[in-house]
Short mmCIF file of C-alpha atoms and ligand atoms in Angstrom, two decimals:
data_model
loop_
_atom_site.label_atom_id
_atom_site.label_comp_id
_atom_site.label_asym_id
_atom_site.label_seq_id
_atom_site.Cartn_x
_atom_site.Cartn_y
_atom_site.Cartn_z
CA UNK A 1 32.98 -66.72 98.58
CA UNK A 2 35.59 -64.23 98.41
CA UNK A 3 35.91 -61.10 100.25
CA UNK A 4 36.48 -57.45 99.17
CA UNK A 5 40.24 -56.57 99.88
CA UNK A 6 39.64 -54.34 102.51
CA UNK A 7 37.42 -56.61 104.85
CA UNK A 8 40.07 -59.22 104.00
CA UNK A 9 43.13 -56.94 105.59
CA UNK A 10 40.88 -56.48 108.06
CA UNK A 11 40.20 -60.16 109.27
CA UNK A 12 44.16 -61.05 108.31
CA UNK A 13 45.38 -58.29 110.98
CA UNK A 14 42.61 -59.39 113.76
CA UNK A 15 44.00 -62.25 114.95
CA UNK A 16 46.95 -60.61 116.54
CA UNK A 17 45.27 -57.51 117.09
CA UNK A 18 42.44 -59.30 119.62
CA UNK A 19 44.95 -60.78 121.72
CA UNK A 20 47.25 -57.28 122.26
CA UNK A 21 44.38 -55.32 122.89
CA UNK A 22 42.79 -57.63 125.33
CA UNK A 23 46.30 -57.38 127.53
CA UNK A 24 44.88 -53.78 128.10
CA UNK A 25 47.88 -51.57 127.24
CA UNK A 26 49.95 -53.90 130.08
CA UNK A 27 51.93 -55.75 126.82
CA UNK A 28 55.48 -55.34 126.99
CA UNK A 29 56.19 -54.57 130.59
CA UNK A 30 59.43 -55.41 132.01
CA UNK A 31 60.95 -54.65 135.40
CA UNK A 32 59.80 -55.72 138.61
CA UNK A 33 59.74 -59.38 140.01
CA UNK A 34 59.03 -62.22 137.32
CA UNK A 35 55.22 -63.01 137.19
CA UNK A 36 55.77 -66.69 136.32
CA UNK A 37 57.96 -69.29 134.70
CA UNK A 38 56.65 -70.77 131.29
CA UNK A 39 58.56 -73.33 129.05
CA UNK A 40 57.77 -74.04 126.01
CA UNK A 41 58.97 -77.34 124.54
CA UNK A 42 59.44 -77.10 120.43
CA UNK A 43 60.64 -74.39 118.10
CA UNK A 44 58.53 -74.45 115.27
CA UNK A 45 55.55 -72.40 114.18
CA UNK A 46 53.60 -72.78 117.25
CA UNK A 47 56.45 -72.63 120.18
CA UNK A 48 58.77 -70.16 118.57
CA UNK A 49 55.75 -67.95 117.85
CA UNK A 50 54.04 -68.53 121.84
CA UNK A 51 57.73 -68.08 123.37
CA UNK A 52 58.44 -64.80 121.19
CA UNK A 53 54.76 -63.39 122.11
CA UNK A 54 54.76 -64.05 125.76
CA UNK A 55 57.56 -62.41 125.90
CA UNK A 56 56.92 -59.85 123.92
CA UNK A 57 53.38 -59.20 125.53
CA UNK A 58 54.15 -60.14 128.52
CA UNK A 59 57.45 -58.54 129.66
CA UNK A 60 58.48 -60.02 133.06
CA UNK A 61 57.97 -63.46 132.76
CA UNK A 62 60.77 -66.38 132.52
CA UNK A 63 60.04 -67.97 129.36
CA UNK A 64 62.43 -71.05 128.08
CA UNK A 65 62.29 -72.82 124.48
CA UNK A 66 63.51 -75.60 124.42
CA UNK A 67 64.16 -77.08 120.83
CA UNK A 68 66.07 -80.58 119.84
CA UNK A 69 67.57 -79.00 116.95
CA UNK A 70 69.99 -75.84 116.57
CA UNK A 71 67.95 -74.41 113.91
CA UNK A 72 64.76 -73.49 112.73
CA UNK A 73 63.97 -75.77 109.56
CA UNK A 74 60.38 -74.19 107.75
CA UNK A 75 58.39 -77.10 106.31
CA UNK A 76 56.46 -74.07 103.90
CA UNK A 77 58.90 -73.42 100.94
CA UNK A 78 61.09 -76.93 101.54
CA UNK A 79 59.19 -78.46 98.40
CA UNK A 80 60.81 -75.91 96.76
CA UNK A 81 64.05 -76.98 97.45
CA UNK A 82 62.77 -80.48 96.04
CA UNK A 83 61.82 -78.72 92.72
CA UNK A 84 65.44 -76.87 92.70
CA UNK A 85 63.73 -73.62 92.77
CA UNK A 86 65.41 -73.19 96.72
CA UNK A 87 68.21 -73.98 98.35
CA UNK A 88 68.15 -75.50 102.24
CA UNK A 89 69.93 -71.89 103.34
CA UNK A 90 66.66 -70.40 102.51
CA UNK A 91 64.73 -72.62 104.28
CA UNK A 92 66.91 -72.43 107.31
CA UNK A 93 66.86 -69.50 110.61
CA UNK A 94 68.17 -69.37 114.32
CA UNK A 95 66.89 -68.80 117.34
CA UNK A 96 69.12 -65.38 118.12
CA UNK A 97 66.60 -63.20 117.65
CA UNK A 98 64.17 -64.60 120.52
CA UNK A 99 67.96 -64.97 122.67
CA UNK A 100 68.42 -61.29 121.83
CA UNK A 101 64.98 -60.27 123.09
CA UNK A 102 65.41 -62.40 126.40
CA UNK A 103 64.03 -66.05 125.85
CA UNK A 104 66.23 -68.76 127.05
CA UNK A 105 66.66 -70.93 124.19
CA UNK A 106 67.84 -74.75 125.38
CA UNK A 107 68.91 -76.83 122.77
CA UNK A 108 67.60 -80.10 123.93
CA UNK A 109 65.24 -83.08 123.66
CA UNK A 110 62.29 -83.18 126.40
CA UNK A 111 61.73 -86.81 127.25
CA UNK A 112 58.66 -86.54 129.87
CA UNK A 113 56.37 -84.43 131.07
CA UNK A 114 55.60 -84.63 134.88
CA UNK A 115 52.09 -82.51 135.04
CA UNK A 116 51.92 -83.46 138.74
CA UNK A 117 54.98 -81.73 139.70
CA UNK A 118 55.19 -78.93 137.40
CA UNK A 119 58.38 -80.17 135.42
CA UNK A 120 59.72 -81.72 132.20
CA UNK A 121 62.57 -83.96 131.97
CA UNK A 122 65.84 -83.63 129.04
CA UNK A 123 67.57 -86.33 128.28
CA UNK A 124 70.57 -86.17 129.74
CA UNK A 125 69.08 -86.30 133.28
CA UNK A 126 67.92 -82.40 133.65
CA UNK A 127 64.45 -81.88 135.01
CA UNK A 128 62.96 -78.01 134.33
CA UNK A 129 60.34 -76.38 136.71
CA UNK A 130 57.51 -74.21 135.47
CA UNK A 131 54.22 -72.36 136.19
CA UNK A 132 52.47 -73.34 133.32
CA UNK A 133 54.14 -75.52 130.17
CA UNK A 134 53.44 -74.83 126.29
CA UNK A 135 53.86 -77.80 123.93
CA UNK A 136 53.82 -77.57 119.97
CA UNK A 137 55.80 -81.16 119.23
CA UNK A 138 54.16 -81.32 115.38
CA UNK A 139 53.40 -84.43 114.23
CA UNK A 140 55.01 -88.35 114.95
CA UNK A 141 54.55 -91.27 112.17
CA UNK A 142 52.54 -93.98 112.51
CA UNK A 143 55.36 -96.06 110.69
CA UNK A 144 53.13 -99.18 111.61
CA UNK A 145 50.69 -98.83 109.32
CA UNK A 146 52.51 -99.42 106.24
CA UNK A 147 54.25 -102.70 106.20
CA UNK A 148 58.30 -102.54 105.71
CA UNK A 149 58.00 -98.91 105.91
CA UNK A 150 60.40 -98.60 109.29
CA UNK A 151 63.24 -100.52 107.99
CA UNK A 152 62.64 -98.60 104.51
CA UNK A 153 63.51 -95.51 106.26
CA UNK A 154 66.18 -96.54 108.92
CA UNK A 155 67.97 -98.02 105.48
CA UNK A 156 67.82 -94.70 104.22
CA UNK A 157 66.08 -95.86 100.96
CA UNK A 158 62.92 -93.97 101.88
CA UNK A 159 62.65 -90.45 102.35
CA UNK A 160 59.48 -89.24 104.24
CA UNK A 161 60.60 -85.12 103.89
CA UNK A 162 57.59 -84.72 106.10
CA UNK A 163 59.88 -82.89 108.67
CA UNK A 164 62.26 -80.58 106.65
CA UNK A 165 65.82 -80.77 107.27
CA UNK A 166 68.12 -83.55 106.44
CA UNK A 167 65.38 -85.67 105.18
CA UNK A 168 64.29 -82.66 102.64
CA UNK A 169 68.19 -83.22 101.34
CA UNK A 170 68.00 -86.40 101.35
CA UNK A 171 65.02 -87.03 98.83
CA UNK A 172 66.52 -83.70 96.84
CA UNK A 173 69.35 -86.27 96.53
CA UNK A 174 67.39 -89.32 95.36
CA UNK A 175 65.39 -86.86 92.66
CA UNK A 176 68.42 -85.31 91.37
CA UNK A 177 70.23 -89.08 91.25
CA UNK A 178 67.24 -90.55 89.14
CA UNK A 179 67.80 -91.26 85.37
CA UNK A 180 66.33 -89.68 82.79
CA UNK A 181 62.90 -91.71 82.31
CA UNK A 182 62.71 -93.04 85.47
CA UNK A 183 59.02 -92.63 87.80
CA UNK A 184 59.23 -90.67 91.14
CA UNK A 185 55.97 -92.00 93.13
CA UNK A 186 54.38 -89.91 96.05
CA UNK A 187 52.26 -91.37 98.90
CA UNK A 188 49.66 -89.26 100.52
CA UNK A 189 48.15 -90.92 103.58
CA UNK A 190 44.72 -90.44 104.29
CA UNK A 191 43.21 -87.36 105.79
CA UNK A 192 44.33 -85.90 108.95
CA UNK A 193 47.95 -85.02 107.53
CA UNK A 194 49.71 -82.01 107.78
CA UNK A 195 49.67 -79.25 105.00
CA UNK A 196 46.28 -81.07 103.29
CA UNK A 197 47.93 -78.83 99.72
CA UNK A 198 51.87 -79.91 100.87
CA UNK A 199 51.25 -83.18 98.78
CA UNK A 200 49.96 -81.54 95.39
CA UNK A 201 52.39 -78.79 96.08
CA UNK A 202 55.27 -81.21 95.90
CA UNK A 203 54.44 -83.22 92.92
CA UNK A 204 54.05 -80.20 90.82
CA UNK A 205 57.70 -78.68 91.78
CA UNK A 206 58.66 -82.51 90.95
CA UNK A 207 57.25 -82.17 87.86
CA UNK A 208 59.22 -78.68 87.30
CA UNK A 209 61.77 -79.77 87.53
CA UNK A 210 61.29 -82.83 85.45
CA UNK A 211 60.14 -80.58 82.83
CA UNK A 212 63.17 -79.08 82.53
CA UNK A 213 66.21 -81.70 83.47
CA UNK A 214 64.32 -84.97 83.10
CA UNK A 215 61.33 -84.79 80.63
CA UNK A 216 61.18 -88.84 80.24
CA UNK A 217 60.24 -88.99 83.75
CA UNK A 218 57.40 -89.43 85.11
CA UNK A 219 55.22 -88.52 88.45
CA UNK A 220 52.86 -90.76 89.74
CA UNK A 221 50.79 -89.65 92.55
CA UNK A 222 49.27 -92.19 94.72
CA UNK A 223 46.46 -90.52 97.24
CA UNK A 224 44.82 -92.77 99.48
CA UNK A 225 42.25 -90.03 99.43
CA UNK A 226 38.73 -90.01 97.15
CA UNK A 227 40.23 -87.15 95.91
CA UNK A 228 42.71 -84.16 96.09
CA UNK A 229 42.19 -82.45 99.51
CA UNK A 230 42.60 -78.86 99.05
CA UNK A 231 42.49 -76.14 96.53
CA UNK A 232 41.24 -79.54 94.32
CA UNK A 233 40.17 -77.17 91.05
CA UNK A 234 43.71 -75.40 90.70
CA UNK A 235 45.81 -78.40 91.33
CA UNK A 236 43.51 -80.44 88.61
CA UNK A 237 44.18 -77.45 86.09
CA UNK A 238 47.77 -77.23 86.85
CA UNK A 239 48.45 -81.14 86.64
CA UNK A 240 46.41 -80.79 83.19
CA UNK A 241 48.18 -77.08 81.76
CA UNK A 242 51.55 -78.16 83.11
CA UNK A 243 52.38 -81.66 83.90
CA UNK A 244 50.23 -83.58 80.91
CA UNK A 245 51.57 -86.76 80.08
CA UNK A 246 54.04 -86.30 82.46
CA UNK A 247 51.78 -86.64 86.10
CA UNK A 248 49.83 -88.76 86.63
CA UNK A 249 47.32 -88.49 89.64
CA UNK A 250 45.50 -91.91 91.32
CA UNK A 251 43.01 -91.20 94.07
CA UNK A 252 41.92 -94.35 96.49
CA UNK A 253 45.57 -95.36 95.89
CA UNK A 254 46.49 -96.40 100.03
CA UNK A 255 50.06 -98.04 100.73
CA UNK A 256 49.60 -101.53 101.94
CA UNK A 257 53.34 -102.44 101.79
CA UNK A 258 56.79 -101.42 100.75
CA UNK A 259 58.97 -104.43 98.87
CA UNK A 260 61.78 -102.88 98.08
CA UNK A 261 60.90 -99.92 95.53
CA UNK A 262 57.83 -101.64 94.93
CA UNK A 263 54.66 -99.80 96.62
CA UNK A 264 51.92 -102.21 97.33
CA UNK A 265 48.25 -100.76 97.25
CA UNK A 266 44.98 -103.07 97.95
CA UNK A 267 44.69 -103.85 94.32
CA UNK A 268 47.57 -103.12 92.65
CA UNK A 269 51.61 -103.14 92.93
CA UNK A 270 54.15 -99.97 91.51
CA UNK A 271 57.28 -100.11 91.37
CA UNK A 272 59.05 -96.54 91.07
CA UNK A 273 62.76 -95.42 90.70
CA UNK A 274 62.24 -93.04 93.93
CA UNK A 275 59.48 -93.66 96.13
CA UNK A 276 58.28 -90.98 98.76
CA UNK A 277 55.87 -92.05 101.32
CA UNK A 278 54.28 -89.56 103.65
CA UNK A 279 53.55 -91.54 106.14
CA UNK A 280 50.12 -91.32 108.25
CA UNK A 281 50.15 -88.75 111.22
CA UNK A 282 49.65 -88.41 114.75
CA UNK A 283 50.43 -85.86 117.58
CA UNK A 284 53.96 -86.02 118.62
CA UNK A 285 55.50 -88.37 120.80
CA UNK A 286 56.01 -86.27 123.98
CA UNK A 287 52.31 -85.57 124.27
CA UNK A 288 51.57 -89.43 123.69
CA UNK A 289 53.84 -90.00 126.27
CA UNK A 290 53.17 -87.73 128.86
CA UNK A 291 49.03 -89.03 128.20
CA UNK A 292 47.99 -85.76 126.61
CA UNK A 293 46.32 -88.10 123.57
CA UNK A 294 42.38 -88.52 123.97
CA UNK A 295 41.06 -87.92 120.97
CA UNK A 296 40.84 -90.64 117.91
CA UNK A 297 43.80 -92.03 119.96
CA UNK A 298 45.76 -89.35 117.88
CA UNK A 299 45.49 -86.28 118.93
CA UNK A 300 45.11 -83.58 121.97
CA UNK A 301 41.94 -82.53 122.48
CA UNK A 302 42.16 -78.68 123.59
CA UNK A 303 40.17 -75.72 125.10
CA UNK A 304 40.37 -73.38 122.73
CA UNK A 305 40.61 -70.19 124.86
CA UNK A 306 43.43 -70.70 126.28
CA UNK A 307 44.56 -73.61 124.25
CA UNK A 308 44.79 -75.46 127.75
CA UNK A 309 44.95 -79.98 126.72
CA UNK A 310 41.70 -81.20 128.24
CA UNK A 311 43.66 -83.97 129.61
CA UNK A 312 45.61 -81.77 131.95
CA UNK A 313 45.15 -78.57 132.48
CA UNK A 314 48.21 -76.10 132.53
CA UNK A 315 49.52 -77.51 129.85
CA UNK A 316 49.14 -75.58 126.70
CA UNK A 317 49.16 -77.56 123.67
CA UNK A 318 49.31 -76.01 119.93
CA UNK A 319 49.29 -76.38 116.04
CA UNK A 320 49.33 -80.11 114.43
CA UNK A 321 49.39 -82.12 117.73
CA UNK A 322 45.79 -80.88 118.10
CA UNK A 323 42.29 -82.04 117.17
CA UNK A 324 41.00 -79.24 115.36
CA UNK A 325 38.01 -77.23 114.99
CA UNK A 326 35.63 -77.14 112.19
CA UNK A 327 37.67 -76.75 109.02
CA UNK A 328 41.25 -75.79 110.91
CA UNK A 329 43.84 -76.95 108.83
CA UNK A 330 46.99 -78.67 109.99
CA UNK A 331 49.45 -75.67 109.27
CA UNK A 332 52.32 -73.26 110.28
CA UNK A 333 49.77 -70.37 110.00
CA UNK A 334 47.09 -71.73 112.03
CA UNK A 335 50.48 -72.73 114.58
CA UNK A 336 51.38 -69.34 114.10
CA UNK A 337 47.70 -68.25 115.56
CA UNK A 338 47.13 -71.13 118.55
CA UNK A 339 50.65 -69.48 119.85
CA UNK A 340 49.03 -66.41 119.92
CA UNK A 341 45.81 -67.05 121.76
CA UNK A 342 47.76 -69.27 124.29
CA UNK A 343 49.99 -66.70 124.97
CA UNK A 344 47.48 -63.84 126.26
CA UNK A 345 45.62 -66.42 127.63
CA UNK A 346 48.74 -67.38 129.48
CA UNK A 347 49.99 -64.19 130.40
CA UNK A 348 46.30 -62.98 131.39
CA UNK A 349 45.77 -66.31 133.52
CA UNK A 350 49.08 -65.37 135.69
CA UNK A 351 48.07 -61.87 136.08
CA UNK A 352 44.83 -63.46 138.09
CA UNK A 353 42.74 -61.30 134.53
CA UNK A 354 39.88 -62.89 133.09
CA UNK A 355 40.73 -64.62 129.36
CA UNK A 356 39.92 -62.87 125.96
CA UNK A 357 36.50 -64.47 125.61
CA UNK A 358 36.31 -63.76 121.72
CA UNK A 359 39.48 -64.85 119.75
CA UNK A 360 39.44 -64.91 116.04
CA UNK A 361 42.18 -66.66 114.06
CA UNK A 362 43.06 -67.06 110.44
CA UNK A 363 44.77 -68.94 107.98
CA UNK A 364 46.22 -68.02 104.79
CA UNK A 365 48.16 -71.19 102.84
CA UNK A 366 50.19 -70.16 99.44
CA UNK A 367 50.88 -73.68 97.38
CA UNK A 368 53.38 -73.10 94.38
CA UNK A 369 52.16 -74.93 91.05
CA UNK A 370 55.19 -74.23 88.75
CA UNK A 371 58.48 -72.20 89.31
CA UNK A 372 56.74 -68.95 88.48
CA UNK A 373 53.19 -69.35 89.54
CA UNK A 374 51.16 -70.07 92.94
CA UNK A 375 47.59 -69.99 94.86
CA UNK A 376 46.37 -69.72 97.72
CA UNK A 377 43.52 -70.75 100.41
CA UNK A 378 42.18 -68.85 103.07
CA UNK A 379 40.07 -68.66 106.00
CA UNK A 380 38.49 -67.19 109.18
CA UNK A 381 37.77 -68.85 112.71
CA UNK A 382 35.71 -66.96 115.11
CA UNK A 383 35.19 -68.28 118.68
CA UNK A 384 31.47 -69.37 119.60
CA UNK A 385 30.56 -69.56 123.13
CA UNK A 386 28.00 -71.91 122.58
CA UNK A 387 29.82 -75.16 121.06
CA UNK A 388 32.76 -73.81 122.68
CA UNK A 389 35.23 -73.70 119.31
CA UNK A 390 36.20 -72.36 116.29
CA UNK A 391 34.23 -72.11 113.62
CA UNK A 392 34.76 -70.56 110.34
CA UNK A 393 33.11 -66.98 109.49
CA UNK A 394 30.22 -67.10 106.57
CA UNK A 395 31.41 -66.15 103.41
CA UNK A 396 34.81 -65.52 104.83
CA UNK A 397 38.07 -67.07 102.96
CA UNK A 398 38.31 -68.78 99.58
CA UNK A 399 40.54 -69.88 96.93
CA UNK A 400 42.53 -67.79 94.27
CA UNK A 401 40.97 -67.70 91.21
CA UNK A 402 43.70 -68.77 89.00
CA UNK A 403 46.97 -69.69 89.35
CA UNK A 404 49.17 -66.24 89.28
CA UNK A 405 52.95 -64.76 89.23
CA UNK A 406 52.01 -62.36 92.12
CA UNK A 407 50.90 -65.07 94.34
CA UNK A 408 54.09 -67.01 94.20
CA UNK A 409 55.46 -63.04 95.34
CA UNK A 410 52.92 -63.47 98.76
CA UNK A 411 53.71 -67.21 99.30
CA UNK A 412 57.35 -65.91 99.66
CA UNK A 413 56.85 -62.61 101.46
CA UNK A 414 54.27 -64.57 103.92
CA UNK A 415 56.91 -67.04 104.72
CA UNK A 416 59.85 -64.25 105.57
CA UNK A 417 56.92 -62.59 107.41
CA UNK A 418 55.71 -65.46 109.33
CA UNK A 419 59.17 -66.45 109.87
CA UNK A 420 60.32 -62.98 111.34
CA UNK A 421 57.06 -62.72 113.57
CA UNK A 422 57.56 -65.95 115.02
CA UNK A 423 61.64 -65.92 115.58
CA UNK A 424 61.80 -62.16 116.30
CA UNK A 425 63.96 -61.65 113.26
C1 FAD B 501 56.02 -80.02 102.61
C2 FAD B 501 55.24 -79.16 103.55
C3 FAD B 501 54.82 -77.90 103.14
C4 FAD B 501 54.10 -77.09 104.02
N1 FAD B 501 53.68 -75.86 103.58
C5 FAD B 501 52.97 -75.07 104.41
C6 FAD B 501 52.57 -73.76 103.99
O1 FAD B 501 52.84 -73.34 102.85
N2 FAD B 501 51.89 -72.99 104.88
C7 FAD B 501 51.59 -73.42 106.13
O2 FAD B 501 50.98 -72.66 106.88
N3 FAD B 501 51.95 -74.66 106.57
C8 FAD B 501 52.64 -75.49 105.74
N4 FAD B 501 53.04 -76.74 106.17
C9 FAD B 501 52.59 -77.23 107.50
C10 FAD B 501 53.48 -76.73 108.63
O3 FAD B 501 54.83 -77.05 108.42
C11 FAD B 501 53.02 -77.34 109.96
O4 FAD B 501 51.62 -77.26 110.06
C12 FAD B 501 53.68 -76.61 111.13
O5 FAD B 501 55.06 -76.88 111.10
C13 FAD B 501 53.05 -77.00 112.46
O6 FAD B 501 53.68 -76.29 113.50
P1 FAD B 501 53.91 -77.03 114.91
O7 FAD B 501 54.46 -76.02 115.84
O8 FAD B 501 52.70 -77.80 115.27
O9 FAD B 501 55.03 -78.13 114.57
P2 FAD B 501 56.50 -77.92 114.03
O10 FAD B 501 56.63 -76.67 113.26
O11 FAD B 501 56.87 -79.21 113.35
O12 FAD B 501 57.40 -77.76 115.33
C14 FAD B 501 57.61 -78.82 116.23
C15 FAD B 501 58.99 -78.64 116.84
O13 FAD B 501 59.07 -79.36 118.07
C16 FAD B 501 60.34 -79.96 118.16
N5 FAD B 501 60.17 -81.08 119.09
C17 FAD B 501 59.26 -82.09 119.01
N6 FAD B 501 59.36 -82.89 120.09
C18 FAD B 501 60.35 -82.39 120.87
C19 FAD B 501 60.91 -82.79 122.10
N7 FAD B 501 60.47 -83.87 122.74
N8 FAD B 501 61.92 -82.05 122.62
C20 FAD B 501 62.39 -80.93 121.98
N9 FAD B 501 61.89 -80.51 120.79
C21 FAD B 501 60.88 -81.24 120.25
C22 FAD B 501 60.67 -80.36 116.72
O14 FAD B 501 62.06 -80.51 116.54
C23 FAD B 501 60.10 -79.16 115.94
O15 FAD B 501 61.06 -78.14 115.75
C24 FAD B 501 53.78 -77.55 105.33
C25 FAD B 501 54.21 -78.82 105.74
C26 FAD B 501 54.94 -79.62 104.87
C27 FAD B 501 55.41 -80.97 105.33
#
């Protein structure tokens, strides 16, 4: 179902709005002796956002990122750059505008987590107190599951371009290096992933850009899925208006194996001039690590209203390392929106208030299907006391109705937005 425009601005603003007016006009507040010291360990869409917003809401409080690269890479937009439609510049933002507004960013890798004694570990030797801790550490591979895979991709011959950053250049690289005629072949692991549309979204700016530099090549997509995962109408439409002849779409297709550039599935074998495997997906390292894991062995199992890991409280844990609620998709948005609700919770928690017992979060996900056009999915996730989670909103959300120029206009505008709002640009 699809609702009215205005009831739709209204649900798309609420999710920030619930958290600043719960701080009850206190947001902002500086001066006077610090309240607390949080650090928050990763700079993507979930810890860039919490460390800008506690900071931001909460005023006097010590809040340090720390972040193993020196930049902000965005996943959203990088299959862009695959499709030559974007280059890695536009992909690409620092961390000056959360310095400028008083967060201590730490370039650094955090190797443990000591929950007992209230401090992480950098390699290097460094240990870091802190009141309470925030983790958003994305997703780790299970590289195991696919045999050959590891050595595939310490050779450099595989490109997952799961993360973006180098490995987004790198398989740029091996698409642009392919003859004329030659078969680029996409693995999609089975369901959890990240970005359940990222997939579909690729192979289409693949196919884009086949269309126009390469048009004896071909695109083979191999989903060990039943089926296509999200927005499944549009993508069917735009693999049949666009990409006819030219992609070519196999569901229950699962990578057994990697021989060389030969993919193995259960019943078949392809071989393919580049091959890119997204490999299968489970909470980063540092929360397996530190024992944070206990759900499906995979991922953290949360509280949602305060984000708190159920395996050790005071610890904050956010965006793809989770296990979700009902119908939460893996994605920088719904990041974007844990950071939030962790950070009033965390800011309300060390004023001794009571917690917002009502959030409501939302996600909105634009997927381009050719250079010009995109879609989107949306929806709404409203707290319920009773199962204690999310759950979507009837007749909330929904799906664009066709493909459209002004949507690939949003999918750009959200990410500039969503980038600004979570780096303080
Ligand atoms: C191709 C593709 C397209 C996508 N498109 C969209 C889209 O259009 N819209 C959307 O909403 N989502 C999209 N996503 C999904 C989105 O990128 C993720 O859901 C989002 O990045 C999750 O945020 P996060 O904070 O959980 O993890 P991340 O954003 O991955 O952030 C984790 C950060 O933690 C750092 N880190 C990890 N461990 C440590 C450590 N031990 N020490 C220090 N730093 C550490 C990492 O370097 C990283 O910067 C897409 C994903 C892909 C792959």
């Amino acid at each position: 179902m699809t609702l009215s425009p205005l009831s739709r601005r209204r649900l798309l603003g609420a999710g920030a709005a619930f958290a600043a007016a719960s701080l009850g006009g206190c947001a902002g507040l500086t001066g006077g002796p610090s309240i607390g010291r949080v650090v928050v360990v990763g700079g993507g869409f979930g810890g860039a956002t919490a460390a800008r917003y506690l900071k931001m809401w909460g005023g006097n409080i010590d809040v340090t990122l720390v972040e193993r690269n020196a930049d902000f890479v965005s996943c959203p937009i990088s299959n862009l750059v695959l499709g030559g439609h974007k280059q890695m510049a536009d992909i690409t933002r620092g961390y000056d505008g959360l310095k400028a507004m008083g967060v201590k960013v730490v370039q650094g890798e955090v190797t443990a987590i000591d929950a007992a004694g209230k401090k992480v570990r950098l390699a290097g030797g460094g240990e870091m107190p802190y009141d309470r801790l925030v983790v958003s550490p994305g997703v780790d591979f299970m590289v195991d599951q696919v045999g050959g895979l590891q050595a595939a991709m310490d050779s450099g011959r595989i490109a997952h371009a799961w993360k973006a950053g180098p490995q987004t250049l790198a398989l740029r690289r091996q698409i642009e290096s392919m003859a004329d005629g030659g078969v680029f072949a996409l693995s999609i692991p089975k369901v959890p992933y990240r970005c359940p549309p990222g997939p579909y979204e690729r192979a289409c700016m693949v196919a884009s850009y086949f269309k126009v530099a390469k048009p004896k090549s071909k695109v083979l997509v191999l989903d060990a899925n039943p089926e296509i995962q999200s927005k499944k109408a549009l993508f069917e439409k735009a693999f049949d208006q666009h990409y006819k002849g030219m992609l070519e779409y196999r569901p229950n297709a699962e990578l057994k194996e990697l021989a060389g550039n030969v993919a193995k599935l259960e019943f078949d074998d392809v071989k393919a001039d580049v091959l890119n495997v997204v490999p299968p997906q489970r909470a980063g390292d540092l929360v397996r690590t530190a024992g944070l894991v206990n759900v499906n062995s995979r991922w953290v199992g949360v509280t949602w209203l305060t984000m708190e890991s159920t395996a050790a409280p005071g610890i904050h844990v956010l965006g793809d390392a989770t296990f979700p609620g009902p119908a939460m998709p893996k994605s920088g948005a719904m990041a974007n929106q844990h950071a939030k609700v962790a950070a009033a919770a965390i800011i309300q928690l060390l004023r001794g208030e009571a917690v917002n017992p009502a959030p409501l979060v939302m996600n909105t996900c634009y997927s381009f299907v050719t250079a010009r056009d995109a879609v989107h999915v949306t929806s709404v996730h409203q707290y319920d006391a009773t199962d204690k989670t999310f759950k979507t909103v009837p007749g909330s959300g929904g799906v664009s109705a066709a493909a459209n120029q002004i949507e690939s206009r949003y999918a750009l505008s959200w990410a500039e937005n969503t980038w600004a709002d979570m780096l303080a640009l």
